[in-house]
Amino acid sequence: MELIIIKNNIKFIHCSDIHLGANPYGIEERFEDMGRAFMQVVACAISERVEFILIVGDFFHQKNLNAKTLEQAVNLLEPLKNAGIPVYMTEGNHDMATYTNIYSWLDFLCQKEYIYLLKPDTDDDGSPILRKRSGVNKIGGILEREDSYIVGLGYPGATAGVMINKLSAFIPDNEVKPVIIMLHTGIDKFLTEGMGGLREDELTLVIEKSDYIALGHIHTRYDNKDMKYYNPGAIENVKIESLTKNKDNRDKGFYLVNLAHDTRKVDTEFKKVDIRNSINIEVDITGLSSNVECIVSKIKAEVDKVHTNNDDIILNIKLIGTLIDGVTVLDINALKKEVKTLINVIYIEILNNLQSKNSGELALKENQTREEIDREVILKLIQNEGFEEKDAEKLINIVMHIKEQATEGTITMDMQEGMDIKGLVEKYVDNA
Ligand SMILES: [Mn+2]
């Protein structure tokens, strides 16, 4: 007879949104940063001797991987495989199989036994079904361990509520093993309005029958111990833009969880990940002239106040104030080039938000149409960015065109991640 020892505590790691392969704007260092962040999860799993790791979606940034990203993933998962620590993963919106392919790179990793991929499959008419995963074909959303059940619901989108009802019907009332659920969906009250997501009351049925609801999808952390749901957020900043939006961008990491087998008490410790340093500051250049060296030395002085080592950083600067010569249009590229000679940056963004001396606000004329006002606002923004006047008309047309399509809903936007304006503009410039 096989002797099964059930430990009193189940210790595991819950992380999500690893986004391997993400390197916004083609910054090579950011690709490495994503791997470095996940390496810290791997190191913690091994040193803490956890039973398993949960990765709740978006392990990969893209459905179509390049070879380098796959190599990175395998190198990162290898030590876990060698240490005998199983990785339970469910799909996110970024790495789920496309409708035409069905088979994703996560399926590949699963077949090669780097991970256990847990996801509901579908019946003949395409509606999701939950069943116990069988060892032979590796299909199914529910995995039975000796000490617990692990359920992977993937990225159910609008059908999340239905999935949860199905799951609660599936779990017997008298289930003795702890039930841990992975779900790549946000709770609606933590989302911007109109983004969808799951309502707390939709979780009620399954809360009674489960012990830990591991969430993913939303890149900032939130949790509710009473309702048993936990969302660790991404382990690195996935987009450069998210750095400027989040004041607490240093607060990236994952949960180290202890679940008591007898009392079902859950203890979580949020483990911070050491991520790429980024500096987001406003620099008031009031009283200076428009001379590039003057402005850059002011920027350098301000950055030195908050950045005290030589690490390569991501730098976001917003220039505010009024110059003595009244200039509002600056050569942003010249500024960036000069800043790079003084500060080690892997990426720099400079936003010109200068005010002209006579307030510079738009004087709205009477009887202006909405479109005329839009065009004037865009022109002003373009001038502030230092574009050549001769390109202005073309740029305005592109922006108006994108706006029109966005209003019509022709452009689909991933509101979770924000809209990739640069990508859209590039697309339209190419087509123009
Ligand atoms: Mn994500």
Coordinates of C-alpha atoms in Angstrom, one line a residue, residues 25 240-241 244 279-281 299 314-319 332-333 336 340 345 347-352 385 422:
Y25 CA 8.8 49.7 -28.6
I240 CA 5.7 51.8 -20.6
E241 CA 2.5 53.7 -20.3
T244 CA 3.1 56.8 -15.8
I279 CA 11.5 57.6 -12.9
N280 CA 8.4 59.6 -13.7
I281 CA 8.7 63.2 -12.9
I299 CA 16.3 67.8 -16.0
I314 CA 13.2 54.1 -17.8
L315 CA 12.7 57.8 -17.8
N316 CA 9.4 59.7 -18.2
I317 CA 9.7 63.5 -18.1
K318 CA 6.9 66.0 -18.3
L319 CA 8.1 69.5 -19.0
I332 CA 12.2 66.8 -28.3
N333 CA 14.6 64.5 -30.1
K336 CA 16.3 63.2 -25.6
K340 CA 21.0 60.2 -22.8
V345 CA 18.4 55.2 -19.8
Y347 CA 14.0 54.3 -22.7
I348 CA 13.1 57.9 -22.4
E349 CA 9.9 59.8 -23.0
I350 CA 9.7 63.6 -22.8
L351 CA 6.2 65.2 -22.9
N352 CA 6.0 68.9 -23.6
E385 CA 5.3 67.6 -29.8
K422 CA 1.6 54.5 -31.5

